[in-house]
XYZ file of C-alpha atoms in Angstrom:
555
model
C 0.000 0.000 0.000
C 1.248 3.633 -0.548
C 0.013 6.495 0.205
C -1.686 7.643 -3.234
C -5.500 8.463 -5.224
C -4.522 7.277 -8.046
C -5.120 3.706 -9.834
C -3.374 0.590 -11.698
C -5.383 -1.230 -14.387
C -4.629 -4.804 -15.133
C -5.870 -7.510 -17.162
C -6.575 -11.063 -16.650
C -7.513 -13.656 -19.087
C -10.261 -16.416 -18.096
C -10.408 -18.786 -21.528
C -11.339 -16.707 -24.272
C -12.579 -14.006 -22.079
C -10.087 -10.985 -20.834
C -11.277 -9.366 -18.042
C -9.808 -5.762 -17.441
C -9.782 -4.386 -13.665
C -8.899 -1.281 -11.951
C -7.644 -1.422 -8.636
C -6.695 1.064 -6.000
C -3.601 1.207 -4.500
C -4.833 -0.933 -1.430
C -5.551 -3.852 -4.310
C -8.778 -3.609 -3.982
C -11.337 -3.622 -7.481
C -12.707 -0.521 -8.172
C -13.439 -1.206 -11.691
C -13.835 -3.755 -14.223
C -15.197 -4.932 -17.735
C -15.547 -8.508 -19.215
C -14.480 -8.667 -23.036
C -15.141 -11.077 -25.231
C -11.249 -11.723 -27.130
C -9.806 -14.938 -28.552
C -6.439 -14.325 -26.764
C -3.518 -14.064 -27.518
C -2.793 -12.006 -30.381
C -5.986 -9.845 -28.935
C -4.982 -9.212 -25.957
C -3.877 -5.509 -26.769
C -5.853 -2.673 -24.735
C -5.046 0.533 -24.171
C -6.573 3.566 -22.179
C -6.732 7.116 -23.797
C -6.392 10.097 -21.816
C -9.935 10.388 -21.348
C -9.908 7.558 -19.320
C -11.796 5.369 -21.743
C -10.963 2.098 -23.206
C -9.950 0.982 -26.669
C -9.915 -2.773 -27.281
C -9.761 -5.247 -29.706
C -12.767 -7.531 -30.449
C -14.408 -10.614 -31.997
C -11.064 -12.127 -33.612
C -9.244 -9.038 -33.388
C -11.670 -7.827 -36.716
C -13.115 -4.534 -34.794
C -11.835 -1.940 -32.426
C -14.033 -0.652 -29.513
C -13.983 2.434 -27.193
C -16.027 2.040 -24.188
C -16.569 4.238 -21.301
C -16.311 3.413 -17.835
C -20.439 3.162 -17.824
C -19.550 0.202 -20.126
C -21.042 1.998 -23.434
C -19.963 2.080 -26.397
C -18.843 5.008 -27.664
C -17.144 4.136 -31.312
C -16.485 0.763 -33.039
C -14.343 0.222 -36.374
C -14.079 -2.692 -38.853
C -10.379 -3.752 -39.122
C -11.240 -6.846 -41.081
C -12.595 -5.594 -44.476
C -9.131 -3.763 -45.786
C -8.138 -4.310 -49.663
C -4.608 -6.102 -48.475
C -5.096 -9.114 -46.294
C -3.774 -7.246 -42.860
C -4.601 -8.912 -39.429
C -4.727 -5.678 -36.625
C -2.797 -7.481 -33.313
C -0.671 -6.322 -30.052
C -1.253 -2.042 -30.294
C -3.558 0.534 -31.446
C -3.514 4.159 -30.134
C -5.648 7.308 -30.756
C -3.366 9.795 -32.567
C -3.426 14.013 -31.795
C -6.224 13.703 -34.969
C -8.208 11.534 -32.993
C -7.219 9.271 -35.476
C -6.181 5.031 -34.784
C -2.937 4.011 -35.122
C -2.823 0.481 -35.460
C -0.025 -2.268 -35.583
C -0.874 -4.898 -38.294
C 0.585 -8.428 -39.728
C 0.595 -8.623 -43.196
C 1.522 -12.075 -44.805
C 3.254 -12.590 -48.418
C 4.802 -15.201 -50.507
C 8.293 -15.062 -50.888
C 10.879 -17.127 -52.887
C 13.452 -18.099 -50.561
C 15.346 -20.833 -52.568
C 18.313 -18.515 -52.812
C 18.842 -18.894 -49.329
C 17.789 -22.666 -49.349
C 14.190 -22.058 -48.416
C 11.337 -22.662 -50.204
C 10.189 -20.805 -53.293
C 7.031 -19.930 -51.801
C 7.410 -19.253 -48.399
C 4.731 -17.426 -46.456
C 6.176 -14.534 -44.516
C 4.778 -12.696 -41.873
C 5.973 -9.404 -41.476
C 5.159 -6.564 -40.095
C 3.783 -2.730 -40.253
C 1.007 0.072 -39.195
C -2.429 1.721 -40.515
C -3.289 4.934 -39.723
C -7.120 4.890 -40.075
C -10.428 7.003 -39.468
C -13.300 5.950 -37.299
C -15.143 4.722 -40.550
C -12.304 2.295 -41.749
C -10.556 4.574 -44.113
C -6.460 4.043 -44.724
C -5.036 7.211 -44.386
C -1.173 6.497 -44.312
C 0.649 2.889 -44.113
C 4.149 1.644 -43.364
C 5.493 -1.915 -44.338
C 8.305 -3.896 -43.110
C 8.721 -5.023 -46.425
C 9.416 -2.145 -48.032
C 12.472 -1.695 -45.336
C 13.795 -5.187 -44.212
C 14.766 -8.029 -46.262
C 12.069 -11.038 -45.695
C 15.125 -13.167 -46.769
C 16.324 -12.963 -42.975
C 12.911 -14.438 -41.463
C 13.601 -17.981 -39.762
C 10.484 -19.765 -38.834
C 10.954 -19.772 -35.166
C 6.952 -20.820 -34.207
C 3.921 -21.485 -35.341
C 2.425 -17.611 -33.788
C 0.755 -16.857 -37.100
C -0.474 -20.564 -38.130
C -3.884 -20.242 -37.562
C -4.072 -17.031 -39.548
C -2.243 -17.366 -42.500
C -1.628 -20.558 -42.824
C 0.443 -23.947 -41.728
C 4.320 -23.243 -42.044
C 3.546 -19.252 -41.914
C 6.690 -17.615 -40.738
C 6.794 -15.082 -37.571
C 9.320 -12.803 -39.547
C 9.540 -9.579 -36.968
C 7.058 -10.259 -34.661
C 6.335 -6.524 -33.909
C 4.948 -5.771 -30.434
C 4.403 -2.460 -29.435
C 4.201 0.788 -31.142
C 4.176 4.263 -29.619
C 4.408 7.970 -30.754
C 7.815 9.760 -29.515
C 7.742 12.853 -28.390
C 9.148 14.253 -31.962
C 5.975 12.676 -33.472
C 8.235 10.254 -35.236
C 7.108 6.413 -34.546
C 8.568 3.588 -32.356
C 8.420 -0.083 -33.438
C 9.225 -2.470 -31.353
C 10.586 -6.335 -32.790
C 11.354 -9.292 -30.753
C 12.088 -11.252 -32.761
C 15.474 -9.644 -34.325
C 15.972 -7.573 -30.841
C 15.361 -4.300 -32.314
C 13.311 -0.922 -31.828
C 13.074 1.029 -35.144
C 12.320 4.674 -35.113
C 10.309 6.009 -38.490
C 9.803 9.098 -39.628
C 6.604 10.327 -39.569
C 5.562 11.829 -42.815
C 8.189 9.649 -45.164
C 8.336 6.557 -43.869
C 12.210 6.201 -43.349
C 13.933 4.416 -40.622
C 15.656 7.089 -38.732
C 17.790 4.609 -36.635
C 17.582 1.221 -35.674
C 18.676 0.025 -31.319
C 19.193 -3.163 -30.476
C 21.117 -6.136 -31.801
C 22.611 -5.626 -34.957
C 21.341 -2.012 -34.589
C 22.993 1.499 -35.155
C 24.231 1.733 -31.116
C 26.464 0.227 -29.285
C 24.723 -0.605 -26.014
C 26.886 0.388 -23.054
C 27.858 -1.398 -20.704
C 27.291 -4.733 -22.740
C 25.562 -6.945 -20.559
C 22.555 -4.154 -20.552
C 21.656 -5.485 -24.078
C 17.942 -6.308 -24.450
C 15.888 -9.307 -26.045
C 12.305 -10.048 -26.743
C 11.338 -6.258 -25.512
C 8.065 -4.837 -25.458
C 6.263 -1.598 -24.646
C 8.839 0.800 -26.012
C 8.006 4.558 -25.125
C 10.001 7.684 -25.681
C 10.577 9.992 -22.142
C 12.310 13.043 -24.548
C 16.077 14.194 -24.331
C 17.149 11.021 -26.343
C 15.458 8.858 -22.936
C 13.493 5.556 -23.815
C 12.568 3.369 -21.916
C 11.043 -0.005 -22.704
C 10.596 -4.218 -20.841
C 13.276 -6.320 -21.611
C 12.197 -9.582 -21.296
C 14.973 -11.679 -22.036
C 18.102 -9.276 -21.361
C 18.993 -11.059 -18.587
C 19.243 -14.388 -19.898
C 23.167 -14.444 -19.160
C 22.888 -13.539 -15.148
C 20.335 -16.461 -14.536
C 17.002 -15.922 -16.795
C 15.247 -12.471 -15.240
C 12.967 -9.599 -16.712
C 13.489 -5.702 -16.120
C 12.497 -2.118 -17.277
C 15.636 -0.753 -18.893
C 15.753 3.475 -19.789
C 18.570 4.332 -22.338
C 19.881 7.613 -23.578
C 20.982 7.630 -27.185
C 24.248 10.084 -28.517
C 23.750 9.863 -31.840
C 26.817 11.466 -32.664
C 29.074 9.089 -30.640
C 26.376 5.736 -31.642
C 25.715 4.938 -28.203
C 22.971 3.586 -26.021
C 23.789 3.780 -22.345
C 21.438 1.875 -19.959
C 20.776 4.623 -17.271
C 17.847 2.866 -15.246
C 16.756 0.061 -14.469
C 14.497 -1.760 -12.012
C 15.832 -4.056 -9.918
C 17.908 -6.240 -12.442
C 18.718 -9.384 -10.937
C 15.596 -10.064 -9.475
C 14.009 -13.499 -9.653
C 11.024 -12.653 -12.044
C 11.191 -13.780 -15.406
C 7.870 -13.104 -17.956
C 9.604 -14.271 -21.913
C 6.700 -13.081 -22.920
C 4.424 -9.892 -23.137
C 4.872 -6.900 -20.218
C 5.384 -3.362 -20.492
C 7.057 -0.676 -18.556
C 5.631 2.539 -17.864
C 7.130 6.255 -16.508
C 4.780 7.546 -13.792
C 4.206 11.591 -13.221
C 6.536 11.027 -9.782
C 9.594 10.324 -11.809
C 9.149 6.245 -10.635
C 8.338 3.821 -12.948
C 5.377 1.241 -13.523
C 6.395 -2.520 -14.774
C 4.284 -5.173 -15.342
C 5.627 -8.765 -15.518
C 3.127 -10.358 -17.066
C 3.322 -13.588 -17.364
C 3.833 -13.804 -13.550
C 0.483 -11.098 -13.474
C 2.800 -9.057 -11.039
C 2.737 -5.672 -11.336
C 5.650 -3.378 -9.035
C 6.408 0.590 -9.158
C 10.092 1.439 -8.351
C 11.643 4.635 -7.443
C 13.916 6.788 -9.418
C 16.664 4.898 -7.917
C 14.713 1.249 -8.647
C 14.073 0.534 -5.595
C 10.063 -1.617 -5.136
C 7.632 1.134 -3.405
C 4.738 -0.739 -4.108
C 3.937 -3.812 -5.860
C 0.183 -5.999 -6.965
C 0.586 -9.303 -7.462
C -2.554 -11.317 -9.295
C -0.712 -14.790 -9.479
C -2.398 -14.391 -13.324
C -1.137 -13.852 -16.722
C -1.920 -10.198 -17.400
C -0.836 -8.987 -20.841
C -0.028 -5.254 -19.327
C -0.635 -2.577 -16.335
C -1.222 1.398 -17.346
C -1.410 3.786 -14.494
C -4.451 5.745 -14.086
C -4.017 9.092 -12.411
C -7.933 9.672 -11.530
C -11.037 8.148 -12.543
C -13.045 11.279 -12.082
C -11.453 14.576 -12.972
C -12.576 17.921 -12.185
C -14.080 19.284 -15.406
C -14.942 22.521 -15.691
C -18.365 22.734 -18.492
C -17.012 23.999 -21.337
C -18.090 27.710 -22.329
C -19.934 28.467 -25.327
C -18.473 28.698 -28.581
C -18.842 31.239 -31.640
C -18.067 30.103 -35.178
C -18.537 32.554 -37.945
C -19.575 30.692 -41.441
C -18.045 31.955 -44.766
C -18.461 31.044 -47.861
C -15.956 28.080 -47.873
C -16.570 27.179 -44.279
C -15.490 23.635 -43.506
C -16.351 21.600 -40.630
C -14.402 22.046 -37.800
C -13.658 20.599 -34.223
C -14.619 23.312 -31.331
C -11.520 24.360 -28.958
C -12.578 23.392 -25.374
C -10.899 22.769 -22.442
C -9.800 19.632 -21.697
C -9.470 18.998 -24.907
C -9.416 15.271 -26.121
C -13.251 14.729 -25.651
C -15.700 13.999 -28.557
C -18.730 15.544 -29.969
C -21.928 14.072 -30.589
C -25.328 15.731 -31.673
C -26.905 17.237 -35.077
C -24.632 18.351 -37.338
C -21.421 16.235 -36.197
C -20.023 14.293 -38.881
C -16.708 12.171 -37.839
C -16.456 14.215 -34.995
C -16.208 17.309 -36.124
C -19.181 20.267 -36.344
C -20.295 21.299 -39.940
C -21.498 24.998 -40.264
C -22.487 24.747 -43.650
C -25.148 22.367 -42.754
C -26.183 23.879 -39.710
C -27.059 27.378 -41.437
C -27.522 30.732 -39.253
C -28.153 30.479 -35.571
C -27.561 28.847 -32.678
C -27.164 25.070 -32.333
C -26.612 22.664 -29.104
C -23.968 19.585 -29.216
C -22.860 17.650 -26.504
C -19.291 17.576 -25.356
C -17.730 14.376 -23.547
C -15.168 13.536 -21.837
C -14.207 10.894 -19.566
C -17.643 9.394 -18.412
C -19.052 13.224 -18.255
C -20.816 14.889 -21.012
C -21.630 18.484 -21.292
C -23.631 20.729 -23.443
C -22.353 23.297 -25.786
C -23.583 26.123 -28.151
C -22.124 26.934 -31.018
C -23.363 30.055 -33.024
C -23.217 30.248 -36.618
C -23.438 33.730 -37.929
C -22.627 35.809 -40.990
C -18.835 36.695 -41.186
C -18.045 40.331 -40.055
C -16.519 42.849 -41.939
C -12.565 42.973 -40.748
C -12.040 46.709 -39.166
C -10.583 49.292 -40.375
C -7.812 51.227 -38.502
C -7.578 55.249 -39.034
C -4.106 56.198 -38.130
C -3.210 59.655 -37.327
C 0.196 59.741 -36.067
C 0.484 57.470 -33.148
C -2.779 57.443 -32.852
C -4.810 54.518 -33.823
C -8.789 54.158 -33.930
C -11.315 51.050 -34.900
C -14.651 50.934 -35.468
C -17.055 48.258 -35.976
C -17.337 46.003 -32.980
C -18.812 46.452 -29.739
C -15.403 45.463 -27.757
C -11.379 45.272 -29.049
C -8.403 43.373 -28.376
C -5.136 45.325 -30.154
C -2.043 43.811 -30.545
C 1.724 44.608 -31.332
C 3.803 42.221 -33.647
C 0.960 39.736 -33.627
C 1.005 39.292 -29.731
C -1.944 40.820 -27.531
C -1.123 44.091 -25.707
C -2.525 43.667 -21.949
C -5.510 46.214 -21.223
C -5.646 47.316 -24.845
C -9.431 46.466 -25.431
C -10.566 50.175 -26.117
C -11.749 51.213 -29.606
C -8.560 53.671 -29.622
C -5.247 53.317 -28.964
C -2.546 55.806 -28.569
C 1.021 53.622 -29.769
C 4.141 53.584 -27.311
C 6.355 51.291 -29.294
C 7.163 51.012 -32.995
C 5.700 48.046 -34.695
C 2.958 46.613 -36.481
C -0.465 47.176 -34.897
C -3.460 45.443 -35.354
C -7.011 45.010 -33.836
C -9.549 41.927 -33.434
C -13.186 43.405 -33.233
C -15.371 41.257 -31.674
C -19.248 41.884 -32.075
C -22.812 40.948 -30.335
C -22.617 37.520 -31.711
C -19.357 36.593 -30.272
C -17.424 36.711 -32.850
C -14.471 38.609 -34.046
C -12.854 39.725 -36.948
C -8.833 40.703 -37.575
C -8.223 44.220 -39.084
C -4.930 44.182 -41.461
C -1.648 45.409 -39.452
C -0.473 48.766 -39.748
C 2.959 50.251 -38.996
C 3.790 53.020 -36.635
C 6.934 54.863 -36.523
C 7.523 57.070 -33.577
C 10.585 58.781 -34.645
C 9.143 62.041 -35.939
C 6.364 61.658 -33.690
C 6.168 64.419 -30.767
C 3.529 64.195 -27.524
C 0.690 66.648 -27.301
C 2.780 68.567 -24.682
C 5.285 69.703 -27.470
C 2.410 71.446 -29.252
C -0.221 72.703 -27.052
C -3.861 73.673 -28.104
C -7.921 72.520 -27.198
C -10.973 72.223 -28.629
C -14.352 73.779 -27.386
C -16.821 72.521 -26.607
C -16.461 68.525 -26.537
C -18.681 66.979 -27.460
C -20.704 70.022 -29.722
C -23.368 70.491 -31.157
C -21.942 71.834 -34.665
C -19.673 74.982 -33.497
C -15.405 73.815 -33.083
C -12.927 76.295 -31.237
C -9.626 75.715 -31.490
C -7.164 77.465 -28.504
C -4.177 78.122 -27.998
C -1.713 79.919 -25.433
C 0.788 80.236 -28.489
C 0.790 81.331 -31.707
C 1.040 78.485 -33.862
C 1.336 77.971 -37.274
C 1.496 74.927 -39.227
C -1.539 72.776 -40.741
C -4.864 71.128 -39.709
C -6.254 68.537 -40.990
C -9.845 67.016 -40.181
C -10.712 63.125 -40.569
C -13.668 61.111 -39.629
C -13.523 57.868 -38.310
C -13.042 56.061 -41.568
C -9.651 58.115 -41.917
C -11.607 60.129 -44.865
C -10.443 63.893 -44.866
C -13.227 66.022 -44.187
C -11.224 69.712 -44.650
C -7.549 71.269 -44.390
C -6.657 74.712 -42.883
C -3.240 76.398 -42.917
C -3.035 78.593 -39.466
C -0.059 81.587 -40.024
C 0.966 82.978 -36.151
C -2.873 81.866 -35.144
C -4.387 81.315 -31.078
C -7.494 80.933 -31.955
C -9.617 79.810 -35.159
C -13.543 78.327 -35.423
C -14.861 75.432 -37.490
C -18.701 74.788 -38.457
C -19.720 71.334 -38.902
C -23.029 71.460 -39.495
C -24.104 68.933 -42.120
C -21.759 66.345 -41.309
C -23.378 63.176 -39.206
C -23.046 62.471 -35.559
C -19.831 60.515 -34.841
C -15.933 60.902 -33.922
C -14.011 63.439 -35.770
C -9.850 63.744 -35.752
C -8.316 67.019 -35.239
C -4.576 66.890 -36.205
C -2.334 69.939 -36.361
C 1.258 69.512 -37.898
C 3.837 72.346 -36.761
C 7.486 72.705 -36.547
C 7.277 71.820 -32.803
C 5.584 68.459 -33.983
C 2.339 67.000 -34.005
C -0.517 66.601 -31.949
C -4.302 65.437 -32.509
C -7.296 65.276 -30.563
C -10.999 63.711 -30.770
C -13.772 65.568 -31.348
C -17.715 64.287 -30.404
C -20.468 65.729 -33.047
C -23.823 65.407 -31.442
């Protein structure tokens, strides 16, 4: 027992059933949910951040997502693709909300130039990444990377699949997103973890025997690994099953940190090597919030969380093959209900997924398609959907209106002035300037300004950027004059306890010029506006002192 809120999932099998429980940290059940599997290869499940449950389901042919209320929430066909691909082992939810999903793909391959047969069925290995409705949207194949050549029939794993004699080439076992976004496969079978590059498919480097590193010191060299995961900083961490064949047949969670430059892997963690546990098959390894780390032996179904220094601080043992633990920080987070949204529809509007904290819920309601809203077919006005996440749902309203005008700014001097909206946000080189929601703003730095009007509807609009320059630029003090009365009626006096002379210029608030007026040694000259409609009016006088302007009301 430690002292801690937080939960362990495990699964156990029981025949072709696989039962997946949540305990507390006491060992007690808190949670749990029957599925109906063949075993072994469908034993893979995974939890997504919103604490629900993907799994894989009658024969491994369709992925589930369930809730914790036991619904369920989304369901895909794996089983129907054009190429004969069997889904086994891992599939994740990508940042799309798309599935990522490891796959065996068998192929006949002559092998009588290295004294096989000429029509050898290989098994090899690779990854979809498909939408909720079944769609490929990007694949990666072994075969296009490996040479099939290598493959040694070591068992009889993929006989009932694709056929007596079928070869278990790579026997791929886990696959993960690093934190680069590039993707780690993990291969028993040749000892290897092969990073790929996310958008072209190339193996970026290969660890493990026979790989690009030399593993330092040597006896921390791994075999049969699963549940490979990237910490950042060059960190992974992953289960070595078989690593410690050479001290006297154990199991441990091994974290590495690459140099690329020098080509080496050094082991910089472990947990508790040496110990008398030893799972050949499945496990995983996970890095908990604390800095300790989560490993689940699971053939033995024991499940222990070390310290930073691998030392056991807790441990669960269910004396029953479990294929892998995950850590569960809280079944019930605090959600605050998410506020509601404005979306302003344009001509080429597209469907679109609403920002709203937490993110990594889903939508449901009228006018979702694939999880995203669609304005177009929504139309004008305001429109309810529901928002869930975890085992909480929450409504939201999302208001389609006609796209606003963007606003114009009137620049006089360092003066700046929108119009338009009913409140303002300005910003300076593209960031927001703190307090700066007024429909004026008087500019203290040089740079480009701009202003986002936002209107009754809730939404906003972006004005284009204009520059201001502040070198010739003088304040009001430098040339000294007021107008009278403000706001007026029609009649404008200008004052002032100087002569001046210089220029004046008039503008409304579209930055149109309404008159011009040269003033020779003047204190005081009038201005009628009669005629001219109620609004805001900019006086700006240009002397050799500098420039100053001021606002004028017409009522």
């Amino acid at each position: 027992s430690v002292d801690s809120l937080d939960f362990v999932s495990m699964d156990v099998l029981f025949g072709n059933n696989q039962q997946v429980q949540i305990f507390d940290r006491n060992g007690r059940t808190v949670w749990y949910q029957l599925l109906s599997v063949p075993g072994i290869p469908c034993l893979g499940y995974k939890w997504t951040k919103n604490n629900t449950l993907l799994y894989l389901h009658a024969s491994c042919h369709t992925i589930e997502e369930i809730d914790l209320a036991g619904n369920v929430l989304r369901q895909v066909e794996v089983s129907n693709f054009p190429v004969q691909y069997y889904v086994h082992h891992e599939f994740l939810l990508n940042q799309a909300g798309n599935l990522l999903v490891l796959v065996a793909e068998g192929r006949t391959i002559d092998k009588s130039s290295v004294g096989g047969p000429a029509d050898a069925q290989v098994v090899g290995d690779g990854f979809l990444e498909i939408d909720w409705q079944g769609n490929i949207l990007r694949k990666w194949s072994a075969f296009d990377h490996f040479d099939p050549l290598t493959s040694v029939d070591l068992n009889n794993y993929w006989d009932e699949h694709f056929g007596p004699g079928a070869e278990d080439w790579l026997h791929a076992n886990s696959l993960a997103i690093d934190t680069d976004g590039h993707y780690l496969l993990s291969m028993s079978i040749p000892n290897q973890i092969v990073k790929i590059h996310r958008e072209t498919g190339e193996i970026l480097w290969t660890l493990g025997q026979g790989g690009d590193f030399t593993i330092l010191p040597p006896d921390a060299v791994f075999a049969g690994q699963h549940s490979v995961t990237g910490l950042g900083d060059q960190h992974y961490l992953l289960f070595d099953n078989k690593g410690g064949l050479a001290d006297g047949a154990y199991s441990r969670t091994s974290e590495f940190v690459l140099d690329e430059a020098a080509g080496t892997a050094t082991l910089v963690y472990t947990q508790e090597a040496n110990q008398a546990i030893y799972t050949p098959v499945v496990g995983g390894a996970q890095r908990l919030p604390n800095g300790h780390t989560l490993t689940c032996f699971g053939q033995k179904g024991v499940t222990k969380e070390a310290d930073e220094n691998g030392q056991e601080v807790w441990s669960l043992n269910l004396a029953n093959f479990s294929y892998r633990a995950y850590h569960l920080p809280t079944l019930d987070p605090a959600i605050a209900a998410p506020q509601p949204a404005a979306f302003c529809i344009s001509p080429d509007a597209t469907p679109f997924s609403p920002t709203v904290e937490p993110d990594g819920g889903y939508f449901t309601g009228d006018y979702i398609f694939d999880g995203l809203f669609d304005p177009q077919s929504a139309g004008l006005g305001e429109h309810q959907v529901w928002y869930t996440f975890g085992w909480e749902s929450f409504p939201l309203t999302i208001t389609v209106a006609e796209p606003m005008a963007a606003p114009a700014i009137v620049q006089v001097g360092a003066l700046l002035t929108a119009s338009g909206g009913s409140s303002y946000q300005w910003y300076l080189d593209g960031e927001p300037i703190p307090g700066a929601t007024a429909d004026t703003l008087l500019a203290e730095e040089e740079g480009f300004y701009s202003v986002e009007a936002f209107f009754t509807t809730g939404c906003g609009a972006l004005s284009e950027s204009v520059y201001v320059s502040l070198v010739s630029t003088t304040t009001e003090a430098a040339v000294q004059f007021d107008l009278f009365p403000n706001p007026t009626s029609g009649l404008v006096e200008l004052r002032s306890s100087v002569a001046l002379t210089g220029k004046v210029f008039v503008f409304d608030l579209y930055g149109r010029l309404i008159r011009e007026d040269l003033l020779q040694e003047t204190r005081n000259r009038s201005w009628e506006l009669h005629g001219l409609p109620p609004g805001c009016y900019l006086w700006k006088l240009e002397t050799q002192k500098g420039t100053a302007v001021k606002r004028v009301i017409l009522q």
